Amino acid sequence: MDAKQRYEMWLGSDQVDDVTKQELVNIKDNEAEIEDRFYTNLEFGTGGLRGVMGAGTNRMNIYTVRMATQGIANYLAKIGISEPSAAIAFDNRNNASLYALETALCLCANGVKVYLFDALRPTPELSFAVRHLHCNIGVNITASHNPKEYNGYKVYWDDGAQIVSPQDKEIIAEVNNIEDFSMVKTMDKDAAIDAGLLNVIGQEIDDAYIGELHKLVMNPEEIQKAGDLKIVYSPLHGTGLKPVTRVLSELGFKDVHVVEEQAVQDGNFPTVKSPNPEGAEAYALSLELAKKVGGELILVTDPDADRLGMYGYDSKNNEYKEFTGNMFGAILCDYVLMQRSQSGRLPENPAIVTTVVITNMVKEICKKYDTFCDCNNLIGFKNIASRMRAYEQTGEHNYVFGLEDTFGCLPGTYARDKDSVGTLMLLCEAAAYYKNRGMTLWDRMVELWQEYGYYKEKVQTMKFDGREGAAKIQSMIQTLRDNPVQKVGAYSVEKIYDYKLGTETDAATGKSEAAVLPKSNMIYYQLADGAWFLVRPSGTEPKIKFYLGVKGSSQEDAAEQLDELAVNVKAMFS
Ligand SMILES: O=P(O)(O)OC[C@H]1O[C@H](O)[C@H](O)[C@@H](O)[C@@H]1O
């Protein structure tokens, strides 16, 4: 079926509600809009299904949610799982609880026992719940940090990790087989409860999850000594509020200031355009409050509380400094390895698990603590979780800490997705530890730069919408593949790693050889003087992404080098 035929099918179906049909009638003369909404099904990307809410097969709505769910149910049946079970959560987005219920009822109608949260919960708690309740799968309705127009559907497997290849492809094949609404089952909510298929969960899972976080605390006495640490926190209208304030108060942090306007659950995110800790606007209200109360640490979590962001007080210059995900990730990585090794709690064959675009500083920190830095992994926390699964199967390493540049860490094995609550808690512990030594986390960052070098990184993006945009992004990457360069600005190119071709090329000789690289359409340029860049298409947004990194001789030098590299890389693609 082409886009127009699918559009007609939706309009003619007695299973599509009148409001949706009216939305479709309103675009009847807009060919481009019909094409965009119906040319394809939403695809599983880096973070599962994600799209703008609205009518169409390429949109998030109850029909695409049900079709995806039916595909998953068919997959569970196909691989012969007896007595299947699922945990389902949702965040504060508009329609999130509705999509969660639709998912639950479709699964129940397929004989799957469902545990559905009674109200919004963080992504890491869903990941934990899948493991805790021994479910076969989990679903979380969230579009993470995307703007309010979006919603999404993250799918978890029985270890609590988001699904990866080839399983995601097998599931999507089942989803794509569902072309007709009549293939989708659903049932009445009361009937599902009476049959014991739909079970509501809440407090008992919260308690078990928070209990796991308590076990991660390394220095409770440091927290007691610095319990007056002034923490400013914003949940950005989402799920972090309850678990974050609970765990901080249980640990003895007494001076926590929550940004009130952003403590209100709201799917319209009235105080921010995009509830993303990677963007400066997410901190505007927190910074205001911090200046008022003398905050030492500013922490924000995204709506589904898998990511967090941070600003720290710089007492020497009396200002707040922004920390990138690489920066606080490096601080925590160092803190955890140092504390564990000093107290003899570092396991044998310890590993820090991360991705190809992490700051090189983390690799240096790992060397110091004789720890394996497992970084030849694709972007997306699910790929870190895959390594955790592999370790459990082979026993080759023991996971200590996982982190991504995109503001996400996981400080233990209790969950298999990034956890802003556990990460935030450990950052507060580290801040307390350094406060007791007369230092701020900014002071610690400066020390790390002095010890390891002035690493600095950033990500640049360019947006290209729709079908044409997606093709343009592919062709930009292919053009670089076909026309490799030998110099990027002042840097000469040392090596080129092509993750699609699985090759490593020596730029000086032009010789290519096969390399063990996970497969993906991305290219990594290793440049002289510790600089690098990587280009890839986003898996969650219509964007091409450029990851850049440099190593300077001072903070100023690193900033200058990075700006220059950014200009030169951009010029290559314009
Ligand atoms: O870069 P994208 O494919 O858009 O993904 C955006 C982000 O999605 C998730 O949060 C992943 O865990 C991150 O690693 C990734 O950076």
XYZ file of C-alpha atoms in Angstrom, residues 53 95 135 214 252 368 412 532:
8
model
C 1.508 12.701 18.071
C -1.631 10.902 26.215
C 8.763 -10.040 33.350
C 20.688 3.057 49.046
C 20.258 13.073 55.100
C 44.859 4.924 36.436
C 24.918 -0.308 39.282
C 38.488 13.659 16.714
